[in-house]
Short mmCIF file of C-alpha atoms in Angstrom, two decimals:
data_model
loop_
_atom_site.label_atom_id
_atom_site.label_comp_id
_atom_site.label_asym_id
_atom_site.label_seq_id
_atom_site.Cartn_x
_atom_site.Cartn_y
_atom_site.Cartn_z
CA UNK A 1 8.98 50.70 39.54
CA UNK A 2 7.98 49.88 42.74
CA UNK A 3 8.51 46.56 43.34
CA UNK A 4 5.46 44.03 44.44
CA UNK A 5 6.59 40.95 46.58
CA UNK A 6 4.89 37.66 48.27
CA UNK A 7 6.55 38.80 51.58
CA UNK A 8 6.33 35.28 52.52
CA UNK A 9 8.98 34.60 49.95
CA UNK A 10 12.25 34.48 51.71
CA UNK A 11 16.13 34.04 50.67
CA UNK A 12 19.46 35.62 49.62
CA UNK A 13 17.16 36.69 46.32
CA UNK A 14 14.29 38.90 47.55
CA UNK A 15 16.17 42.05 46.57
CA UNK A 16 16.12 40.65 42.54
CA UNK A 17 13.61 41.01 39.90
CA UNK A 18 13.42 38.15 37.16
CA UNK A 19 11.45 38.51 34.32
CA UNK A 20 10.76 35.01 32.67
CA UNK A 21 10.27 34.54 29.10
CA UNK A 22 10.26 31.23 27.21
CA UNK A 23 8.37 27.70 28.05
CA UNK A 24 8.13 24.63 28.68
CA UNK A 25 11.89 23.10 30.97
CA UNK A 26 14.65 24.47 29.98
CA UNK A 27 14.34 28.38 30.67
CA UNK A 28 11.37 27.92 33.46
CA UNK A 29 13.27 25.30 35.64
CA UNK A 30 16.07 28.19 35.91
CA UNK A 31 13.44 30.45 36.82
CA UNK A 32 12.10 28.21 39.51
CA UNK A 33 15.84 27.67 41.04
CA UNK A 34 15.81 31.57 41.70
CA UNK A 35 12.38 31.69 42.83
CA UNK A 36 13.18 29.24 45.13
CA UNK A 37 15.41 31.60 47.29
CA UNK A 38 12.71 34.29 46.81
CA UNK A 39 13.39 36.33 43.56
CA UNK A 40 10.55 38.37 42.19
CA UNK A 41 10.05 35.82 39.03
CA UNK A 42 7.88 37.54 36.60
CA UNK A 43 6.72 35.00 34.35
CA UNK A 44 5.37 36.48 30.69
CA UNK A 45 3.18 33.90 29.05
CA UNK A 46 1.11 34.20 25.49
CA UNK A 47 -2.26 35.44 26.21
CA UNK A 48 -5.28 33.30 26.22
CA UNK A 49 -2.80 30.08 25.89
CA UNK A 50 0.37 30.54 28.36
CA UNK A 51 3.22 27.96 28.56
CA UNK A 52 2.08 24.35 27.37
CA UNK A 53 3.42 22.67 30.78
CA UNK A 54 0.18 24.24 32.15
CA UNK A 55 -1.11 20.96 30.16
CA UNK A 56 1.71 18.59 30.36
CA UNK A 57 1.92 15.59 32.23
CA UNK A 58 0.73 12.22 32.32
CA UNK A 59 -1.66 12.30 35.18
CA UNK A 60 -4.02 15.52 35.13
CA UNK A 61 -7.06 15.34 37.63
CA UNK A 62 -9.90 17.79 37.28
CA UNK A 63 -8.05 18.48 33.77
CA UNK A 64 -4.73 20.12 35.73
CA UNK A 65 -1.48 19.65 35.25
CA UNK A 66 0.41 18.00 38.19
CA UNK A 67 3.87 19.49 36.65
CA UNK A 68 2.74 23.12 36.41
CA UNK A 69 2.40 23.50 39.94
CA UNK A 70 6.04 22.49 40.64
CA UNK A 71 7.90 24.47 37.76
CA UNK A 72 5.90 27.71 38.40
CA UNK A 73 5.98 27.76 41.74
CA UNK A 74 7.12 30.62 43.50
CA UNK A 75 6.20 32.98 40.38
CA UNK A 76 3.54 35.68 39.00
CA UNK A 77 2.17 35.06 35.91
CA UNK A 78 1.24 38.12 33.09
CA UNK A 79 -0.07 37.62 29.97
CA UNK A 80 1.47 39.60 27.04
CA UNK A 81 1.66 38.92 23.53
CA UNK A 82 5.53 39.48 22.77
CA UNK A 83 4.96 39.02 19.12
CA UNK A 84 3.19 42.39 18.81
CA UNK A 85 4.94 45.63 18.86
CA UNK A 86 2.91 47.04 21.87
CA UNK A 87 3.80 43.89 24.13
CA UNK A 88 7.26 44.46 23.14
CA UNK A 89 7.16 47.46 24.12
CA UNK A 90 5.69 46.75 27.83
CA UNK A 91 8.34 44.17 27.99
CA UNK A 92 11.14 46.42 27.65
CA UNK A 93 9.85 48.69 30.54
CA UNK A 94 9.62 45.77 32.68
CA UNK A 95 13.43 45.79 31.27
CA UNK A 96 14.15 49.13 32.96
CA UNK A 97 14.14 47.74 36.33
CA UNK A 98 14.61 44.22 36.09
CA UNK A 99 18.08 42.65 37.07
CA UNK A 100 17.59 39.40 35.15
CA UNK A 101 15.61 38.81 31.46
CA UNK A 102 15.52 34.68 30.90
CA UNK A 103 14.14 33.38 27.95
CA UNK A 104 14.78 29.97 26.37
CA UNK A 105 12.75 30.52 22.67
CA UNK A 106 15.44 29.70 19.47
CA UNK A 107 18.16 31.97 19.08
CA UNK A 108 17.37 34.77 16.90
CA UNK A 109 13.56 34.78 17.80
CA UNK A 110 14.26 37.94 20.93
CA UNK A 111 16.02 39.93 17.61
CA UNK A 112 13.26 39.43 15.86
CA UNK A 113 11.01 40.60 18.66
CA UNK A 114 13.11 43.64 19.03
CA UNK A 115 14.13 42.03 22.49
CA UNK A 116 17.90 41.48 21.67
CA UNK A 117 20.30 41.85 24.41
CA UNK A 118 21.72 45.23 22.24
CA UNK A 119 18.72 46.95 22.39
CA UNK A 120 17.89 45.57 26.33
CA UNK A 121 20.71 46.56 27.60
CA UNK A 122 20.66 50.52 25.80
CA UNK A 123 17.62 50.77 28.24
CA UNK A 124 18.99 49.05 31.24
CA UNK A 125 22.92 48.44 31.17
CA UNK A 126 22.99 46.83 34.38
CA UNK A 127 20.86 43.66 32.80
CA UNK A 128 21.43 40.34 33.12
CA UNK A 129 20.30 38.33 29.96
CA UNK A 130 20.12 34.30 30.41
CA UNK A 131 19.25 32.27 27.27
CA UNK A 132 18.92 28.87 27.49
CA UNK A 133 18.86 27.00 23.89
CA UNK A 134 19.55 23.18 22.50
CA UNK A 135 22.78 24.33 20.95
CA UNK A 136 23.96 27.96 21.99
CA UNK A 137 23.85 31.59 20.58
CA UNK A 138 26.58 30.91 18.46
CA UNK A 139 27.87 28.02 15.64
CA UNK A 140 26.77 26.52 12.49
CA UNK A 141 23.42 24.92 14.60
CA UNK A 142 22.65 27.39 17.01
CA UNK A 143 18.99 28.18 14.87
CA UNK A 144 18.43 24.69 14.60
CA UNK A 145 15.60 23.32 16.83
CA UNK A 146 17.05 22.06 19.94
CA UNK A 147 15.12 20.25 22.92
CA UNK A 148 16.67 18.53 25.81
CA UNK A 149 16.62 15.04 24.19
CA UNK A 150 18.53 16.01 21.51
CA UNK A 151 21.10 17.78 23.99
CA UNK A 152 21.39 14.34 25.94
CA UNK A 153 21.85 12.77 22.89
CA UNK A 154 25.06 14.95 21.18
CA UNK A 155 26.51 15.75 24.44
CA UNK A 156 27.05 11.80 25.05
CA UNK A 157 24.56 11.08 27.83
CA UNK A 158 22.01 8.87 26.10
CA UNK A 159 25.72 6.61 24.41
CA UNK A 160 25.81 5.58 28.27
CA UNK A 161 22.47 5.09 29.49
CA UNK A 162 21.38 1.85 29.68
CA UNK A 163 21.89 -2.01 29.27
CA UNK A 164 25.02 -3.11 27.23
CA UNK A 165 22.07 -5.41 25.09
CA UNK A 166 19.75 -2.69 24.71
CA UNK A 167 20.01 0.56 22.16
CA UNK A 168 20.70 3.81 24.21
CA UNK A 169 18.24 4.83 26.46
CA UNK A 170 17.30 8.14 28.19
CA UNK A 171 16.71 8.98 32.34
CA UNK A 172 12.92 8.94 33.36
CA UNK A 173 13.46 12.53 33.48
CA UNK A 174 14.40 15.61 30.96
CA UNK A 175 17.42 16.08 32.50
CA UNK A 176 19.03 17.42 29.64
CA UNK A 177 16.35 20.67 29.92
CA UNK A 178 17.42 21.28 33.84
CA UNK A 179 20.69 20.58 33.63
CA UNK A 180 20.68 23.20 30.81
CA UNK A 181 19.00 25.52 33.12
CA UNK A 182 20.92 24.73 36.30
CA UNK A 183 23.69 26.24 34.50
CA UNK A 184 21.81 29.05 33.16
CA UNK A 185 20.96 30.12 37.18
CA UNK A 186 24.78 29.55 38.14
CA UNK A 187 26.01 31.57 35.15
CA UNK A 188 23.46 34.67 36.09
CA UNK A 189 24.74 34.35 39.81
CA UNK A 190 28.21 34.61 38.43
CA UNK A 191 27.53 37.91 35.60
CA UNK A 192 25.47 39.07 38.75
CA UNK A 193 28.38 39.05 41.34
CA UNK A 194 30.32 40.49 38.02
CA UNK A 195 27.39 43.53 37.49
CA UNK A 196 28.15 44.26 41.40
CA UNK A 197 31.58 45.01 40.80
CA UNK A 198 31.41 46.78 37.65
CA UNK A 199 28.58 48.09 36.99
CA UNK A 200 28.06 46.37 33.66
CA UNK A 201 25.67 43.20 32.80
CA UNK A 202 26.26 40.46 30.44
CA UNK A 203 24.76 37.30 28.70
CA UNK A 204 24.84 33.92 29.79
CA UNK A 205 24.25 31.41 27.25
CA UNK A 206 23.58 28.03 28.25
CA UNK A 207 23.52 25.30 25.75
CA UNK A 208 21.68 22.23 26.50
CA UNK A 209 24.15 20.06 24.70
CA UNK A 210 27.43 21.65 26.73
CA UNK A 211 25.42 21.60 29.57
CA UNK A 212 25.19 17.36 29.21
CA UNK A 213 28.81 17.70 27.93
CA UNK A 214 29.97 19.56 31.07
CA UNK A 215 28.83 16.36 33.35
CA UNK A 216 29.98 13.52 31.45
CA UNK A 217 33.75 13.28 33.50
CA UNK A 218 36.55 12.24 31.70
CA UNK A 219 34.67 10.49 28.91
CA UNK A 220 36.37 12.85 26.54
CA UNK A 221 39.71 12.93 27.88
CA UNK A 222 39.80 9.28 27.53
CA UNK A 223 39.33 9.01 23.70
CA UNK A 224 41.85 11.63 23.41
CA UNK A 225 44.94 10.09 24.96
CA UNK A 226 43.82 6.18 25.59
CA UNK A 227 41.36 5.56 22.10
CA UNK A 228 38.62 4.60 25.17
CA UNK A 229 34.81 4.95 24.17
CA UNK A 230 33.00 4.42 27.12
CA UNK A 231 29.78 1.97 26.69
CA UNK A 232 26.57 1.48 28.50
CA UNK A 233 27.04 -0.94 31.14
CA UNK A 234 23.72 -0.66 32.88
CA UNK A 235 23.93 -0.79 36.84
CA UNK A 236 27.46 -1.06 37.25
CA UNK A 237 30.63 1.06 36.52
CA UNK A 238 32.84 -1.06 34.96
CA UNK A 239 36.30 -1.63 37.12
CA UNK A 240 34.30 -0.20 40.42
CA UNK A 241 33.39 -2.78 42.64
CA UNK A 242 31.25 -3.93 44.70
CA UNK A 243 29.15 -1.18 43.69
CA UNK A 244 25.39 -2.92 42.41
CA UNK A 245 22.00 -2.86 42.80
CA UNK A 246 21.36 -6.49 44.71
CA UNK A 247 18.71 -8.59 45.18
CA UNK A 248 16.86 -9.08 48.61
CA UNK A 249 14.58 -12.59 49.93
CA UNK A 250 11.79 -10.34 49.35
CA UNK A 251 12.15 -9.10 45.70
CA UNK A 252 13.30 -6.18 46.49
CA UNK A 253 16.56 -4.14 45.44
CA UNK A 254 19.32 -2.49 47.78
CA UNK A 255 22.04 -0.17 46.37
CA UNK A 256 25.39 -0.95 48.03
CA UNK A 257 28.55 0.98 47.59
CA UNK A 258 31.35 -0.79 49.18
CA UNK A 259 34.64 0.05 46.12
CA UNK A 260 36.72 1.57 48.40
CA UNK A 261 39.27 -0.69 50.39
CA UNK A 262 38.10 -0.23 53.82
CA UNK A 263 34.67 -0.12 53.25
CA UNK A 264 34.68 -3.03 51.67
CA UNK A 265 36.47 -4.50 54.52
CA UNK A 266 33.39 -3.71 56.64
CA UNK A 267 30.77 -5.12 54.28
CA UNK A 268 32.91 -8.81 54.61
CA UNK A 269 32.25 -8.22 58.08
CA UNK A 270 28.73 -7.67 57.69
CA UNK A 271 29.08 -10.50 55.31
CA UNK A 272 30.53 -12.79 57.84
CA UNK A 273 33.64 -13.38 55.59
CA UNK A 274 36.43 -11.30 56.95
CA UNK A 275 38.55 -13.31 54.68
CA UNK A 276 37.67 -11.84 51.77
CA UNK A 277 39.27 -8.59 52.17
CA UNK A 278 42.30 -10.13 52.54
CA UNK A 279 41.50 -12.53 49.48
CA UNK A 280 44.33 -11.48 46.07
CA UNK A 281 41.21 -11.80 44.33
CA UNK A 282 39.25 -8.85 46.05
CA UNK A 283 41.77 -7.12 48.62
CA UNK A 284 42.25 -4.13 46.14
CA UNK A 285 40.39 -1.95 44.36
CA UNK A 286 41.80 -3.25 41.23
CA UNK A 287 41.73 -6.85 41.71
CA UNK A 288 38.05 -6.09 42.49
CA UNK A 289 37.44 -4.76 39.09
CA UNK A 290 39.41 -7.66 37.76
CA UNK A 291 36.79 -9.92 39.24
CA UNK A 292 33.42 -7.80 38.99
CA UNK A 293 31.09 -9.65 38.33
CA UNK A 294 32.08 -12.40 40.65
CA UNK A 295 31.73 -10.81 43.52
CA UNK A 296 28.51 -9.26 42.39
CA UNK A 297 27.24 -12.65 42.28
CA UNK A 298 28.78 -13.56 45.21
CA UNK A 299 27.45 -10.64 47.08
CA UNK A 300 24.03 -10.72 45.75
CA UNK A 301 23.93 -14.61 47.09
CA UNK A 302 24.06 -13.52 50.32
CA UNK A 303 21.45 -10.60 50.19
CA UNK A 304 18.68 -13.24 48.78
CA UNK A 305 18.93 -14.61 52.32
CA UNK A 306 17.43 -11.69 54.27
CA UNK A 307 14.71 -9.28 53.66
CA UNK A 308 15.60 -5.67 52.54
CA UNK A 309 14.27 -4.44 56.34
CA UNK A 310 17.04 -6.85 57.95
CA UNK A 311 19.25 -6.15 55.31
CA UNK A 312 19.51 -2.34 55.21
CA UNK A 313 20.11 -2.18 59.39
CA UNK A 314 23.10 -4.87 59.12
CA UNK A 315 24.63 -2.47 56.61
CA UNK A 316 24.49 0.63 58.40
CA UNK A 317 25.59 -1.07 62.17
CA UNK A 318 29.33 -1.84 60.16
CA UNK A 319 28.66 1.59 57.95
CA UNK A 320 29.06 0.18 54.38
CA UNK A 321 26.82 2.86 52.37
CA UNK A 322 23.77 1.47 51.47
CA UNK A 323 20.07 2.84 49.92
CA UNK A 324 16.56 1.02 49.37
CA UNK A 325 15.67 2.09 45.91
CA UNK A 326 12.81 4.52 46.80
CA UNK A 327 9.58 5.51 44.71
CA UNK A 328 7.25 8.19 45.41
CA UNK A 329 5.68 5.96 48.08
CA UNK A 330 8.46 5.21 49.71
CA UNK A 331 9.90 9.16 49.93
CA UNK A 332 7.07 10.29 51.66
CA UNK A 333 6.85 7.62 53.78
CA UNK A 334 10.71 7.89 55.07
CA UNK A 335 11.81 9.09 58.00
CA UNK A 336 14.73 10.99 57.40
CA UNK A 337 12.41 12.86 54.28
CA UNK A 338 10.25 14.03 56.88
CA UNK A 339 13.03 14.93 59.38
CA UNK A 340 14.43 17.18 56.98
CA UNK A 341 10.97 18.21 55.53
CA UNK A 342 12.62 17.50 51.43
CA UNK A 343 9.04 17.18 51.17
CA UNK A 344 6.54 19.68 51.41
CA UNK A 345 2.67 20.44 51.29
CA UNK A 346 1.98 23.56 49.24
CA UNK A 347 -1.76 25.04 49.21
CA UNK A 348 -3.73 24.79 45.92
CA UNK A 349 -6.69 25.94 45.01
CA UNK A 350 -7.96 23.19 42.86
CA UNK A 351 -6.30 19.99 44.66
CA UNK A 352 -5.55 20.93 47.96
CA UNK A 353 -2.25 20.52 49.68
CA UNK A 354 -0.13 19.09 47.01
CA UNK A 355 3.38 17.41 48.35
CA UNK A 356 6.32 18.08 46.21
CA UNK A 357 10.35 18.56 46.61
CA UNK A 358 11.25 20.93 48.92
CA UNK A 359 13.92 23.77 48.06
CA UNK A 360 17.65 22.69 47.52
CA UNK A 361 20.55 23.51 48.77
CA UNK A 362 20.20 24.75 51.85
CA UNK A 363 21.76 27.62 53.18
CA UNK A 364 21.88 28.53 57.09
CA UNK A 365 21.13 31.96 57.62
CA UNK A 366 18.98 32.62 54.46
CA UNK A 367 17.11 29.68 53.27
CA UNK A 368 14.85 29.93 50.23
CA UNK A 369 10.93 28.05 50.69
CA UNK A 370 8.30 27.48 48.76
CA UNK A 371 5.47 29.63 49.19
CA UNK A 372 2.83 29.05 46.62
CA UNK A 373 2.13 26.49 44.03
CA UNK A 374 2.74 27.64 40.12
CA UNK A 375 -0.26 30.28 39.46
CA UNK A 376 -3.25 30.66 36.95
CA UNK A 377 -2.97 32.54 33.80
CA UNK A 378 -2.73 35.82 34.10
CA UNK A 379 -3.34 36.16 38.06
CA UNK A 380 -0.78 38.56 38.50
CA UNK A 381 -2.08 40.68 35.24
CA UNK A 382 -3.64 43.50 38.09
CA UNK A 383 -0.52 43.52 39.97
CA UNK A 384 2.14 44.00 37.26
CA UNK A 385 0.24 45.91 34.62
CA UNK A 386 -1.28 48.34 37.56
CA UNK A 387 1.85 48.85 39.93
CA UNK A 388 4.43 48.08 37.69
CA UNK A 389 3.48 49.79 34.67
CA UNK A 390 1.53 52.21 36.14
CA UNK A 391 -1.50 51.36 33.10
CA UNK A 392 -5.10 52.73 33.83
CA UNK A 393 -8.08 49.94 33.65
CA UNK A 394 -9.37 52.01 30.35
CA UNK A 395 -5.80 51.45 28.45
CA UNK A 396 -5.82 48.15 30.23
CA UNK A 397 -9.45 46.92 28.62
CA UNK A 398 -8.14 48.55 25.42
CA UNK A 399 -5.16 46.41 25.26
CA UNK A 400 -7.00 43.21 26.03
CA UNK A 401 -9.40 43.78 24.05
CA UNK A 402 -6.79 43.74 20.35
CA UNK A 403 -4.99 40.80 22.42
CA UNK A 404 -2.15 42.60 23.71
CA UNK A 405 -2.34 41.62 26.89
CA UNK A 406 -4.93 38.70 28.79
CA UNK A 407 -7.75 39.00 31.19
CA UNK A 408 -6.79 36.57 33.06
CA UNK A 409 -6.17 39.04 36.24
CA UNK A 410 -9.70 39.69 36.32
#
């Protein structure tokens, strides 16, 4: 097949073709990461309806999702009904010259459609199949429905998030899904490296609960060897002090992280209380941990005497790590965000210029970039059906009439 690539895309993955199946977040965020770095990501969607993410989001100006333009950026959209044999055959043809197939259906779904790895690898032995699911591809829970929230709960995150006076809480974002997608992308790059050495692809099995579990630090080991169970602690980590959010005169909050001995000494200097650095209650990390609450009260009493605009430069002058608690408005106005282009504007046919986060991480020689917002449903039908699958207009019309493909590209 001849590649039909967007010449505006850049990055280290511009020679890769990814067939993205699945929907919502856990799989598509993995596809977004690869598209950000130049991969040709062909997103296969159900004809007529597409990925439900096209409708998700709290705000919908013009009746359109503001989530979709981000999660589907830099991708192509084609409409193929994977539930029908002819649609499945089209996907097999796309896989023939693809590097990666990405899916996040419930385990067993791809096999039911005749699109499991055993069959696809016969067509393309170099194929890497990235599979994202709630519980993984094996084990007694593997066929259970498992969304990101469930993975966050079972992976241990939900229990430790929130204030100790409240039930387990959640982050304000779908962190379980994006963690699983990030691990999936990492696994895909590892498998790709191995494929270049051996000529053989493999399956990357990324379970949401395991992705969450992998960022839980020493939580398991602490219980295994010390019978210690981490509890919810709100804005602090117990015995790590001072590291908290502190109020200011203008009713804002500033996060100060000065728990290292040398940094606490600099904070004491900024406060005009140099003696605190040698006070036996605060002189060492362990001592500060034992007196965490009283130390936080002492620092809060000081921060309340200044506005956030006064406090920040003073802490910077003394080399004390600090950060304002940002929302979107502050991010859009921040000089550092602007200097590094952490937020970019992307053209959209309905919304005009859309602000969204830029590509991360940054590569010095082959950086990725955002060149297009999420596509319309079936926007690239003709490109793929005619250019890659070599179907003529009559055949495409016949398939569309029977619901095997969509008409979005017409």
